[in-house]
Coordinates of C-alpha atoms in Angstrom, one line a residue:
M1 CA 14.4 -12.1 5.0
A2 CA 14.7 -8.4 4.2
A3 CA 17.0 -7.7 7.2
E4 CA 20.4 -9.1 7.2
G5 CA 22.7 -9.5 10.2
G6 CA 24.8 -6.6 11.3
G7 CA 28.4 -5.6 10.9
K8 CA 30.5 -7.5 8.3
E9 CA 27.6 -9.5 6.9
M10 CA 25.8 -6.2 6.0
N11 CA 28.6 -5.1 3.8
E12 CA 29.1 -8.4 2.1
I13 CA 28.0 -8.3 -1.6
K14 CA 25.6 -11.1 -2.5
T15 CA 26.2 -13.3 -5.6
Q16 CA 22.9 -15.2 -5.2
F17 CA 19.5 -14.9 -3.5
T18 CA 16.6 -17.2 -3.1
T19 CA 12.9 -16.5 -3.7
R20 CA 9.9 -18.9 -3.8
E21 CA 10.8 -19.8 -7.5
G22 CA 14.3 -20.9 -6.5
V23 CA 17.9 -19.5 -6.6
Y24 CA 19.0 -16.5 -8.7
K25 CA 22.7 -16.6 -9.4
L26 CA 25.2 -14.0 -10.5
L27 CA 27.0 -15.1 -13.7
T28 CA 30.4 -13.5 -13.3
H29 CA 31.5 -14.5 -16.8
S30 CA 28.4 -12.8 -18.3
E31 CA 29.5 -9.4 -16.9
Y32 CA 29.6 -6.6 -19.4
S33 CA 31.7 -3.5 -18.9
R34 CA 34.3 -1.4 -20.6
P35 CA 36.9 -3.7 -22.4
N36 CA 39.6 -3.1 -19.8
R37 CA 37.2 -4.1 -16.9
V38 CA 38.5 -1.3 -14.8
P39 CA 35.9 0.2 -12.4
F40 CA 34.8 3.6 -13.7
N41 CA 35.4 6.6 -11.5
S42 CA 31.8 7.7 -11.4
Q43 CA 32.1 11.0 -9.6
G44 CA 30.1 13.7 -11.4
S45 CA 29.1 11.5 -14.3
N46 CA 25.7 10.5 -15.6
P47 CA 24.1 7.3 -14.6
V48 CA 25.0 4.1 -16.4
K49 CA 22.0 3.0 -18.5
V50 CA 21.4 -0.2 -20.5
S51 CA 19.1 -0.8 -23.5
F52 CA 18.3 -4.2 -25.2
V53 CA 17.0 -5.1 -28.7
N54 CA 16.5 -8.3 -30.5
V55 CA 17.4 -8.3 -34.1
N56 CA 16.0 -11.7 -35.0
D57 CA 19.2 -12.9 -36.8
Q58 CA 19.5 -16.5 -38.1
S59 CA 22.0 -17.6 -35.5
G60 CA 19.4 -17.6 -32.7
N61 CA 21.5 -15.1 -30.7
G62 CA 19.7 -12.0 -31.7
D63 CA 20.0 -10.0 -28.4
R64 CA 22.1 -6.8 -28.5
I65 CA 23.0 -4.6 -25.6
C66 CA 23.9 -0.9 -25.5
F67 CA 25.3 0.8 -22.4
N68 CA 26.9 4.1 -21.6
V69 CA 29.8 4.6 -19.2
G70 CA 31.0 8.2 -18.7
R71 CA 31.7 9.7 -22.2
E72 CA 31.7 6.2 -23.8
L73 CA 28.9 4.3 -25.5
Y74 CA 29.2 0.5 -26.2
F75 CA 27.2 -1.9 -28.4
Y76 CA 27.7 -5.6 -28.0
I77 CA 26.1 -9.0 -28.8
Y78 CA 24.5 -10.0 -25.6
K79 CA 25.0 -13.7 -24.8
G80 CA 23.1 -13.6 -21.5
V81 CA 23.1 -17.0 -19.7
R82 CA 24.3 -18.9 -22.8
K83 CA 27.9 -17.8 -23.2
A84 CA 30.6 -15.8 -21.6
A85 CA 30.8 -12.1 -22.6
D86 CA 33.6 -11.3 -25.1
L87 CA 34.4 -7.7 -24.3
S88 CA 37.3 -7.5 -26.8
K89 CA 34.8 -7.3 -29.7
P90 CA 32.3 -4.5 -29.4
I91 CA 30.2 -4.2 -32.5
D92 CA 30.4 -0.4 -32.0
K93 CA 32.1 1.9 -29.6
R94 CA 31.8 5.7 -29.5
I95 CA 33.6 8.3 -27.3
Y96 CA 32.1 11.8 -27.1
K97 CA 33.8 15.1 -26.4
G98 CA 32.2 17.9 -24.5
T99 CA 29.1 16.0 -23.7
Q100 CA 28.1 12.7 -22.2
P101 CA 25.4 10.2 -23.2
T102 CA 22.6 10.1 -20.5
C103 CA 20.0 7.6 -21.9
H104 CA 19.2 5.6 -25.0
D105 CA 16.4 3.6 -26.6
F106 CA 16.2 1.1 -29.6
N107 CA 13.3 1.1 -32.1
H108 CA 12.1 -2.5 -31.7
L109 CA 9.8 -2.2 -34.7
T110 CA 12.5 -1.5 -37.3
A111 CA 15.4 -3.6 -35.9
T112 CA 16.9 -6.2 -38.3
A113 CA 20.2 -8.1 -38.3
E114 CA 21.6 -5.5 -40.7
S115 CA 20.3 -2.3 -39.2
V116 CA 19.0 -0.9 -35.8
S117 CA 17.8 2.6 -35.0
L118 CA 19.2 3.8 -31.6
L119 CA 18.4 7.2 -30.1
V120 CA 20.9 8.6 -27.6
G121 CA 20.3 11.6 -25.3
F122 CA 23.1 13.8 -24.1
S123 CA 24.0 15.9 -21.1
A124 CA 24.0 19.1 -23.2
G125 CA 20.5 18.6 -24.5
Q126 CA 21.1 17.0 -28.0
V127 CA 19.6 13.8 -29.2
Q128 CA 21.5 11.6 -31.8
L129 CA 20.0 8.9 -34.0
I130 CA 22.7 6.3 -34.8
D131 CA 22.9 2.8 -36.4
P132 CA 25.5 0.9 -34.4
I133 CA 25.4 -2.0 -36.9
K134 CA 26.0 0.1 -40.0
K135 CA 28.1 2.4 -37.8
E136 CA 26.3 5.4 -39.1
T137 CA 25.2 8.7 -37.5
S138 CA 22.2 9.6 -39.4
K139 CA 20.8 12.7 -37.6
L140 CA 21.4 15.0 -34.7
F141 CA 18.4 16.8 -33.1
N142 CA 18.6 20.0 -31.1
E143 CA 22.1 20.3 -32.4
E144 CA 22.4 24.1 -31.8
R145 CA 20.5 23.6 -28.5
L146 CA 17.8 26.1 -29.7
I147 CA 15.0 23.8 -28.5
D148 CA 16.3 23.0 -25.0
K149 CA 19.7 23.6 -23.4
S150 CA 19.2 21.2 -20.4
R151 CA 20.3 17.6 -19.9
V152 CA 18.2 14.9 -21.6
T153 CA 16.7 12.8 -18.8
C154 CA 14.8 10.2 -20.8
V155 CA 14.3 9.3 -24.5
K156 CA 11.8 6.7 -25.9
W157 CA 10.4 5.8 -29.3
V158 CA 6.6 6.2 -29.4
P159 CA 5.1 2.7 -29.3
G160 CA 4.0 1.5 -32.7
S161 CA 5.8 4.2 -34.5
E162 CA 8.9 4.0 -36.8
S163 CA 9.5 7.7 -36.8
L164 CA 8.1 9.5 -33.7
F165 CA 10.1 9.8 -30.4
L166 CA 9.7 11.6 -27.1
V167 CA 12.5 13.3 -25.2
S168 CA 12.3 14.7 -21.6
H169 CA 14.7 17.3 -20.2
A170 CA 15.9 18.5 -16.8
S171 CA 14.1 21.8 -17.6
G172 CA 10.8 20.0 -17.0
S173 CA 9.9 20.0 -20.7
M174 CA 9.2 17.1 -23.1
Y175 CA 9.3 17.3 -26.8
L176 CA 7.8 15.1 -29.5
Y177 CA 10.0 14.7 -32.6
N178 CA 9.7 13.0 -36.0
V179 CA 13.0 11.6 -37.4
E180 CA 11.9 12.7 -40.9
H181 CA 11.7 16.4 -40.0
T182 CA 14.5 19.0 -39.4
C183 CA 14.9 21.1 -36.3
G184 CA 15.2 24.4 -38.2
T185 CA 17.9 27.0 -37.9
T186 CA 16.1 29.3 -35.5
A187 CA 14.5 28.9 -32.1
P188 CA 11.0 27.5 -32.4
H189 CA 7.9 29.6 -31.8
Y190 CA 5.1 27.9 -29.9
Q191 CA 1.3 28.1 -29.9
L192 CA -0.8 26.9 -26.9
L193 CA -2.7 23.7 -27.7
K194 CA -3.9 22.6 -24.3
Q195 CA -3.5 23.7 -20.7
G196 CA -4.3 22.0 -17.4
E197 CA -3.3 21.8 -13.8
N198 CA 0.5 22.3 -13.7
Y199 CA 1.0 21.3 -17.3
S200 CA 0.7 22.8 -20.8
V201 CA 1.2 21.5 -24.3
H202 CA 2.3 23.7 -27.2
T203 CA 2.5 23.1 -31.0
C204 CA 5.4 24.4 -33.0
K205 CA 4.3 27.4 -35.1
S206 CA 6.1 27.5 -38.5
K207 CA 5.3 27.6 -42.3
S208 CA 6.7 24.1 -42.9
T209 CA 6.5 21.2 -40.5
R210 CA 9.6 21.1 -38.2
N211 CA 10.7 19.6 -35.0
P212 CA 9.6 19.6 -32.3
L213 CA 6.0 18.7 -33.2
L214 CA 4.9 19.3 -29.6
K215 CA 6.3 20.8 -26.4
W216 CA 5.0 19.5 -23.1
T217 CA 5.7 21.6 -19.9
V218 CA 5.1 19.4 -16.9
G219 CA 5.2 20.3 -13.2
E220 CA 8.1 22.1 -11.5
G221 CA 11.7 21.2 -11.8
A222 CA 13.2 18.3 -13.8
L223 CA 11.1 15.7 -15.5
N224 CA 13.1 12.7 -14.4
E225 CA 11.5 9.8 -16.3
F226 CA 8.4 8.8 -18.4
A227 CA 7.0 5.5 -19.5
F228 CA 4.3 4.6 -22.0
S229 CA 1.5 2.2 -21.0
P230 CA 1.6 -1.3 -22.5
D231 CA -1.1 -0.3 -25.1
G232 CA 0.8 2.9 -25.9
K233 CA -2.2 5.2 -25.2
F234 CA -1.1 6.7 -21.9
L235 CA 2.0 8.3 -20.6
A236 CA 3.2 8.3 -17.0
C237 CA 5.7 11.1 -16.0
V238 CA 7.6 11.5 -12.7
S239 CA 9.1 14.9 -11.8
Q240 CA 11.4 16.5 -9.3
D241 CA 8.3 18.2 -7.7
G242 CA 7.3 14.8 -6.4
F243 CA 4.3 14.3 -8.7
L244 CA 3.4 11.3 -10.9
R245 CA 1.2 12.6 -13.7
V246 CA -0.5 10.2 -16.1
F247 CA -1.7 11.6 -19.4
N248 CA -3.8 10.3 -22.3
F249 CA -1.0 10.7 -24.8
D250 CA -3.1 11.2 -28.0
A251 CA -5.8 13.3 -26.4
V252 CA -3.2 15.3 -24.5
E253 CA -5.3 15.2 -21.3
L254 CA -4.4 14.6 -17.7
H255 CA -5.8 11.2 -16.4
G256 CA -4.6 11.3 -12.8
T257 CA -1.9 12.4 -10.4
M258 CA -0.1 11.2 -7.3
K259 CA 2.3 12.9 -4.9
S260 CA 5.4 11.3 -3.3
Y261 CA 5.6 11.1 0.5
F262 CA 8.4 13.6 0.2
G263 CA 11.1 14.7 -2.3
G264 CA 11.2 14.1 -6.0
L265 CA 10.1 11.0 -7.9
L266 CA 12.9 9.5 -10.0
C267 CA 11.5 6.4 -11.8
V268 CA 8.3 4.9 -13.0
C269 CA 6.9 1.7 -14.6
W270 CA 3.6 0.1 -15.7
S271 CA 2.3 -3.4 -14.8
P272 CA 2.1 -5.7 -17.9
D273 CA -1.7 -5.2 -18.1
G274 CA -1.6 -1.4 -17.6
K275 CA -3.6 -1.5 -14.4
Y276 CA -1.0 -0.4 -12.0
I277 CA 1.9 2.1 -11.9
V278 CA 4.9 1.9 -9.6
A279 CA 7.0 4.9 -8.9
G280 CA 10.1 5.4 -6.7
G281 CA 12.2 8.3 -5.6
E282 CA 13.8 10.4 -2.8
D283 CA 11.4 9.2 -0.1
D284 CA 13.1 5.8 -0.3
L285 CA 9.7 4.2 -1.0
V286 CA 8.1 2.4 -3.9
T287 CA 4.5 3.5 -4.3
V288 CA 1.9 1.5 -6.1
W289 CA -0.8 3.5 -7.9
S290 CA -4.0 2.2 -9.4
F291 CA -4.6 3.4 -12.9
L292 CA -8.3 2.7 -12.8
D293 CA -9.0 4.2 -9.4
C294 CA -6.3 7.0 -9.6
R295 CA -5.1 6.5 -6.1
V296 CA -2.3 5.0 -4.0
I297 CA -3.0 1.4 -3.1
A298 CA 0.2 0.4 -1.3
R299 CA 3.7 1.6 -0.4
G300 CA 6.8 -0.6 -0.1
H301 CA 9.6 0.2 2.4
G302 CA 12.9 -1.7 2.0
H303 CA 15.5 0.8 0.6
K304 CA 17.7 2.9 2.8
S305 CA 18.3 5.6 0.1
W306 CA 16.8 7.0 -3.1
V307 CA 15.1 4.5 -5.4
S308 CA 16.6 4.8 -8.8
V309 CA 14.8 2.2 -10.9
V310 CA 11.5 0.3 -10.7
A311 CA 10.5 -2.5 -13.1
F312 CA 7.8 -5.2 -13.4
D313 CA 8.8 -8.8 -14.0
H314 CA 6.5 -9.9 -16.8
Y315 CA 7.8 -13.5 -16.5
T316 CA 7.1 -14.1 -12.8
T317 CA 3.6 -12.7 -12.7
S318 CA 1.6 -15.7 -11.4
V319 CA -1.9 -16.1 -12.9
E320 CA -4.6 -18.4 -11.6
E321 CA -8.1 -18.9 -13.0
S322 CA -11.0 -18.3 -10.6
D323 CA -14.7 -17.4 -10.6
P324 CA -16.0 -14.8 -13.1
M325 CA -15.3 -11.2 -12.3
E326 CA -16.4 -7.9 -13.8
F327 CA -13.9 -5.5 -15.4
S328 CA -14.5 -1.9 -16.1
G329 CA -14.1 -0.7 -19.7
S330 CA -15.3 -2.4 -22.8
D331 CA -14.2 -5.8 -24.1
E332 CA -12.7 -4.1 -27.1
D333 CA -10.6 -1.8 -25.0
F334 CA -9.2 -4.7 -23.0
Q335 CA -8.6 -6.9 -26.1
D336 CA -6.8 -3.9 -27.7
Q337 CA -4.7 -3.5 -24.6
M338 CA -3.7 -7.2 -24.7
I339 CA -2.9 -7.0 -28.4
H340 CA -0.5 -4.2 -27.8
F341 CA 1.0 -5.5 -24.5
G342 CA 4.4 -7.1 -24.7
R343 CA 5.1 -6.3 -28.4
D344 CA 8.8 -7.0 -28.1
R345 CA 8.6 -10.5 -26.5
A346 CA 5.7 -12.9 -26.6
N347 CA 5.5 -14.7 -23.3
S348 CA 3.3 -17.1 -21.4
T349 CA 2.2 -14.4 -18.9
Q350 CA 0.8 -12.4 -21.8
S351 CA -1.3 -15.3 -23.1
R352 CA -2.5 -16.1 -19.5
L353 CA -3.4 -12.5 -18.8
S354 CA -5.3 -12.3 -22.0
K355 CA -7.5 -15.1 -20.6
R356 CA -9.1 -12.3 -18.6
N357 CA -11.1 -11.5 -21.7
S358 CA -11.8 -15.0 -22.9
T359 CA -15.3 -15.9 -24.0
D360 CA -16.0 -18.4 -21.2
S361 CA -16.0 -15.4 -18.9
R362 CA -13.7 -17.2 -16.4
A363 CA -11.5 -14.5 -14.8
V364 CA -7.9 -14.6 -13.8
S365 CA -6.4 -13.6 -10.5
V366 CA -2.9 -12.1 -10.7
T367 CA 0.1 -11.7 -8.4
Y368 CA 2.4 -9.1 -9.8
R369 CA 6.1 -9.2 -9.2
F370 CA 8.2 -6.1 -9.5
G371 CA 11.7 -5.1 -8.5
S372 CA 13.6 -1.9 -7.5
V373 CA 17.2 -0.9 -7.2
G374 CA 18.6 2.1 -5.4
Q375 CA 21.4 4.3 -4.4
D376 CA 21.8 2.1 -1.3
T377 CA 23.3 -0.5 -3.7
Q378 CA 20.4 -2.9 -2.9
L379 CA 18.1 -4.9 -5.0
C380 CA 14.6 -5.4 -3.7
L381 CA 11.9 -7.8 -5.1
W382 CA 8.2 -7.3 -4.3
D383 CA 5.0 -9.2 -4.7
L384 CA 1.7 -7.3 -5.2
T385 CA -1.0 -9.7 -4.2
E386 CA -4.8 -10.0 -4.2
D387 CA -5.1 -8.7 -0.6
I388 CA -3.4 -5.5 -1.5
L389 CA -5.1 -5.0 -4.9
F390 CA -8.7 -4.8 -3.6
P391 CA -9.1 -1.6 -1.5
H392 CA -12.5 -2.5 0.0
L393 CA -11.0 -5.2 2.1
P394 CA -10.3 -3.7 5.6
L395 CA -7.9 -6.5 6.5
S396 CA -5.5 -5.7 3.6
R397 CA -2.5 -5.6 5.9
T398 CA -3.3 -8.3 8.4
R399 CA -4.2 -10.7 5.5
T400 CA -0.6 -10.9 4.6
H401 CA 0.3 -12.5 7.9
T402 CA -0.1 -16.0 9.2
N403 CA -3.0 -18.4 8.8
V404 CA -3.2 -18.6 12.6
M405 CA -4.1 -14.9 12.8
N406 CA -6.8 -15.1 10.2
A407 CA -8.3 -18.1 11.9
T408 CA -8.4 -16.1 15.2
I409 CA -10.5 -13.3 13.7
P410 CA -13.3 -15.1 11.8
P411 CA -16.0 -12.3 12.1
L412 CA -13.7 -9.6 10.6
G413 CA -12.3 -12.0 8.0
S414 CA -15.8 -13.0 6.9
T415 CA -16.8 -9.4 6.4
A416 CA -13.6 -8.7 4.5
V417 CA -13.9 -11.4 1.9
T418 CA -17.3 -10.6 0.6
N419 CA -17.8 -10.4 -3.1
T420 CA -19.5 -7.1 -3.9
P421 CA -19.4 -6.4 -7.6
S422 CA -22.4 -4.0 -7.6
N423 CA -21.7 -2.0 -4.5
T424 CA -18.4 -0.1 -4.5
T425 CA -17.2 3.1 -2.9
N426 CA -16.7 6.0 -5.2
G427 CA -16.3 3.6 -8.1
N428 CA -13.0 2.5 -6.6
N429 CA -13.1 -1.1 -7.6
S430 CA -9.7 -1.7 -9.1
G431 CA -11.6 -2.6 -12.2
A432 CA -12.8 -5.9 -10.7
S433 CA -15.0 -7.4 -8.0
T434 CA -13.0 -9.3 -5.5
P435 CA -12.9 -13.0 -5.3
G436 CA -13.0 -14.0 -1.6
L437 CA -9.8 -15.4 -0.2
N438 CA -9.9 -18.6 1.9
S439 CA -8.1 -17.8 5.1
T440 CA -5.9 -20.9 4.9
T441 CA -4.4 -20.1 1.5
L442 CA -3.4 -16.5 1.5
P443 CA -1.0 -14.9 -0.9
R444 CA 2.0 -13.5 0.9
S445 CA 3.3 -10.0 0.2
N446 CA 6.1 -9.9 2.7
S447 CA 9.3 -11.7 3.6
L448 CA 8.0 -13.7 6.6
P449 CA 8.8 -17.4 6.7
P450 CA 5.9 -19.6 5.7
P451 CA 3.8 -21.1 8.5
A452 CA 5.1 -24.4 9.9
G453 CA 4.6 -27.2 7.4
G454 CA 3.4 -24.8 4.7
P455 CA 5.0 -24.4 1.3
A456 CA 6.8 -21.2 0.4
T457 CA 5.0 -20.9 -2.9
T458 CA 2.1 -18.4 -3.4
P459 CA -1.1 -20.3 -2.9
T460 CA -4.1 -20.0 -5.2
P461 CA -6.9 -17.7 -3.9
T462 CA -10.1 -19.7 -3.6
P463 CA -13.5 -18.1 -4.3
T464 CA -16.1 -17.7 -1.6
P465 CA -19.8 -18.3 -2.4
T466 CA -21.4 -15.2 -4.0
T467 CA -24.4 -15.2 -1.7
T468 CA -23.7 -12.0 0.2
T469 CA -26.3 -9.9 1.9
T470 CA -26.8 -6.2 1.4
A471 CA -25.9 -5.5 5.0
T472 CA -22.5 -7.2 4.6
A473 CA -21.9 -5.4 1.4
N474 CA -22.6 -2.1 3.0
S475 CA -20.4 -2.8 5.9
T476 CA -17.6 -3.6 3.5
N477 CA -18.0 -0.3 1.8
K478 CA -18.0 1.6 5.1
A479 CA -14.7 -0.1 5.8
G480 CA -13.4 1.2 2.5
T481 CA -14.1 4.8 3.5
G482 CA -13.5 4.7 7.2
G483 CA -10.6 2.2 7.0
L484 CA -8.5 4.1 9.5
T485 CA -10.6 3.2 12.6
S486 CA -11.1 -0.4 11.5
G487 CA -7.4 -0.5 10.6
I488 CA -6.5 0.5 14.2
L489 CA -8.8 -2.2 15.6
D490 CA -7.4 -4.8 13.2
S491 CA -3.8 -3.9 14.2
A492 CA -4.6 -4.2 17.9
I493 CA -6.0 -7.7 17.4
A494 CA -3.2 -8.6 15.0
T495 CA -0.5 -7.5 17.5
G496 CA -2.1 -9.5 20.3
V497 CA -2.4 -12.6 18.2
S498 CA 1.0 -12.8 16.5
K499 CA 4.3 -11.5 17.8
F500 CA 6.0 -11.5 14.4
A501 CA 3.2 -10.0 12.5
T502 CA 4.6 -7.3 10.3
L503 CA 1.9 -4.8 11.1
S504 CA 3.1 -4.3 14.6
L505 CA 6.6 -3.7 13.3
H506 CA 5.3 -1.2 10.8
D507 CA 3.4 0.7 13.5
R508 CA 6.6 1.0 15.5
K509 CA 8.5 2.2 12.5
E510 CA 5.9 4.7 11.5
R511 CA 5.6 6.7 14.7
P512 CA 9.1 8.3 14.6
H513 CA 8.7 8.6 10.9
E514 CA 5.5 10.6 11.3
K515 CA 6.9 12.9 14.0
D516 CA 9.9 13.5 11.8
H517 CA 7.7 14.3 8.9
K518 CA 5.6 16.8 10.8
R519 CA 8.7 18.5 12.0
N520 CA 9.9 18.8 8.5
H521 CA 6.7 20.4 7.5
S522 CA 6.8 23.0 10.3
M523 CA 10.3 23.9 9.2
G524 CA 9.0 24.3 5.7
H525 CA 6.4 26.8 7.0
I526 CA 9.0 28.9 8.7
S527 CA 11.5 28.9 5.8
S528 CA 8.8 29.9 3.4
K529 CA 8.5 33.3 5.1
S530 CA 12.0 34.1 3.8
S531 CA 12.6 35.7 0.4
D532 CA 13.7 32.4 -1.0
K533 CA 11.9 32.4 -4.4
L534 CA 12.2 28.7 -4.9
N535 CA 10.5 27.9 -1.6
L536 CA 7.6 30.3 -2.3
L537 CA 7.3 29.0 -5.8
T538 CA 7.0 25.3 -4.8
K539 CA 4.8 26.3 -1.8
S540 CA 2.3 28.1 -4.1
K541 CA 2.1 25.1 -6.4
A542 CA 1.7 22.2 -3.9
D543 CA 2.3 22.6 -0.2
P544 CA 3.3 19.2 1.0
A545 CA 1.5 19.8 4.3
K546 CA -1.7 20.2 2.3
T547 CA -1.3 17.1 0.1
L548 CA -0.4 14.8 3.0
G549 CA -3.4 12.9 4.1
T550 CA -5.3 13.5 0.8
L551 CA -5.9 11.1 -2.0
L552 CA -2.8 12.6 -3.7
C553 CA -0.6 11.5 -0.8
P554 CA -2.2 9.3 1.9
R555 CA -0.5 9.1 5.3
M556 CA 1.7 6.1 5.9
E557 CA -0.9 4.3 8.1
E558 CA -3.7 4.9 5.6
V559 CA -2.3 2.4 3.0
P560 CA -0.8 -1.1 3.3
L561 CA 2.9 -1.2 3.7
L562 CA 4.7 -3.9 1.7
E563 CA 7.8 -5.6 2.8
P564 CA 10.3 -6.8 0.2
L565 CA 10.5 -10.5 -0.6
I566 CA 14.3 -10.1 -0.8
C567 CA 16.5 -7.1 -0.1
K568 CA 20.2 -7.6 -1.0
K569 CA 23.3 -5.5 -1.4
I570 CA 24.6 -6.5 -4.8
A571 CA 27.1 -3.7 -5.7
H572 CA 29.8 -1.3 -4.4
E573 CA 28.3 1.7 -6.1
R574 CA 24.8 3.0 -6.5
L575 CA 22.6 0.9 -8.8
T576 CA 21.2 2.5 -12.0
V577 CA 19.7 -0.4 -14.0
L578 CA 17.1 -3.2 -13.5
I579 CA 15.8 -5.1 -16.5
F580 CA 13.9 -8.4 -16.4
L581 CA 14.5 -10.8 -19.3
E582 CA 13.2 -14.3 -19.9
D583 CA 16.2 -16.2 -18.6
C584 CA 17.8 -13.6 -16.3
L585 CA 17.6 -10.2 -14.8
V586 CA 20.1 -7.5 -15.5
T587 CA 21.5 -4.9 -13.1
A588 CA 24.1 -2.2 -13.5
C589 CA 26.0 0.0 -11.1
Q590 CA 27.7 3.4 -11.5
E591 CA 31.1 1.7 -11.7
G592 CA 30.1 0.5 -15.2
F593 CA 29.5 -3.2 -14.5
I594 CA 26.5 -4.7 -16.1
C595 CA 25.6 -8.0 -14.2
T596 CA 23.5 -10.9 -15.4
W597 CA 21.6 -12.9 -12.8
A598 CA 20.4 -16.3 -14.1
R599 CA 16.8 -17.2 -13.1
P600 CA 16.3 -20.4 -11.2
G601 CA 17.1 -23.4 -13.4
K602 CA 18.6 -21.3 -16.2
V603 CA 22.2 -21.3 -15.0
G604 CA 22.7 -24.8 -16.5
L605 CA 22.5 -23.4 -20.0
L606 CA 26.2 -22.6 -19.8
S607 CA 28.5 -25.3 -20.8
S608 CA 31.4 -26.2 -18.5
Q609 CA 33.9 -25.2 -21.1
N610 CA 32.6 -21.7 -21.3
Q611 CA 32.8 -21.4 -17.6
A612 CA 36.4 -22.7 -17.5
S613 CA 37.6 -20.4 -20.3
S614 CA 35.7 -17.3 -19.2
P615 CA 37.8 -14.2 -18.4
S616 CA 38.2 -13.5 -14.8
G617 CA 36.2 -10.4 -13.9
T618 CA 35.4 -8.2 -11.0
V619 CA 32.5 -9.7 -9.1
V620 CA 30.0 -7.0 -8.2

């Protein structure tokens, strides 16, 4: 369950947790940190970040890990679930003066056992290109800080490129660099290339080609993180102004936007097939946004403080074949997307997802798994299921409850599960027509226990007959637009039928939430009369009171509210890293401890000798 008992139990740090797949266990001997294993005093320092690369060496242990702690940067062989970490032998270690590393990224295309290209961003604005295997520092970009003086917030290689990389700064600007070019000895002069709503893109005006190639100015305040889509064609950016903005990267065009419930957005990630984006931030929520429909389709509430990282688990995405579906976009587009997706690691999920485009036209229904970590020191895991993904089902929330409930409301249920490929509202079809769901085998998107006698695994959605009448299809569409009134009706029935239905709990939670939110907005109106320039500036750009209740930022009751599958306190300090690997998941906290959690059934890969001889470490 998401909620733990009170008092002492709440503060207890978990070393294992159970999901429907089995038990995830913390491997204390696989903990990476500074060699002395002393907790780092994190006050005033930049977040600990972790990067992985596989160098495909002959030994079969090609994984390498890089992490920053304070002014230090470490590069180790990562042994994961196989062997205990040997912290006495870093391949490379660097200590910086006057500036701290803030983020880093490996080029997976060029990595070999003899050489890797690692980009490191710094708090003073510089970006360094280093090779930790050859122990070389090949180049320093923005060395004189003529391009940007603010902290580097995110750095990433452009997918598919050996030389292009993108850097975002706390100034709200992003710059495209080429490692082959110099930065010049004078401040760059820019020429406007493209301008749109709250963003502009400039090219660098000079006689010879120099860095930066492009300058993006996005939103208000810091640009906190960006992420490329799996096919490398789109770029999702989250900013301190609370906006997610998704761009077509090559065309330099805005594809869509979303606004947080309140506060800045801090993190962003893409689903493996590029259809959904999850963002987290200062509203303590995770927000799921549909790339095809350009709208919020769900929110998740489990964290008690800011959400610092969101990530999809490519390895636990469950895929089941079902009846044929239609997908928007051409077959070539989707094939292309699948070719690019998961370049770094081939996995079974990729091959199963690619069945969506197979010649026998049999479609695939997917349950997406993603995770989040926050400043509340908690790890949350979430499932995004069929009932949430298809917005024209008016029972999207009640469908995540018990089989008893759905059996009690057959008329509503039968309307909800119609298959209407040709008749959608505003084109909002999530790229697919919906396979009907049999009420006795519903995927579960919350942490309720399974019905008595029922297994805890996610059942396979079963298709309904496709003989739907126009009248039923139309009623489904009306529910898509006027979902609020039908949602109230549904919730009334749901509450009466099941005492532990999560919807009734949500409604109780939402009411004070909503009052509080309105009160905050009225305060905002009063304060904006003052001469506070910042208030006036942000108000003129996007008044939160005006965005709330629109497609940019639906009200809490207008979209399904997910509950976490698990929500566990796993550290003493705020969490800053969550990475899903094949055998394990990796978390890190601000004290500088990088923890490996073995996936179910993977812990046995360690031999008993390794466990016995492993150094004793701090369990976080």
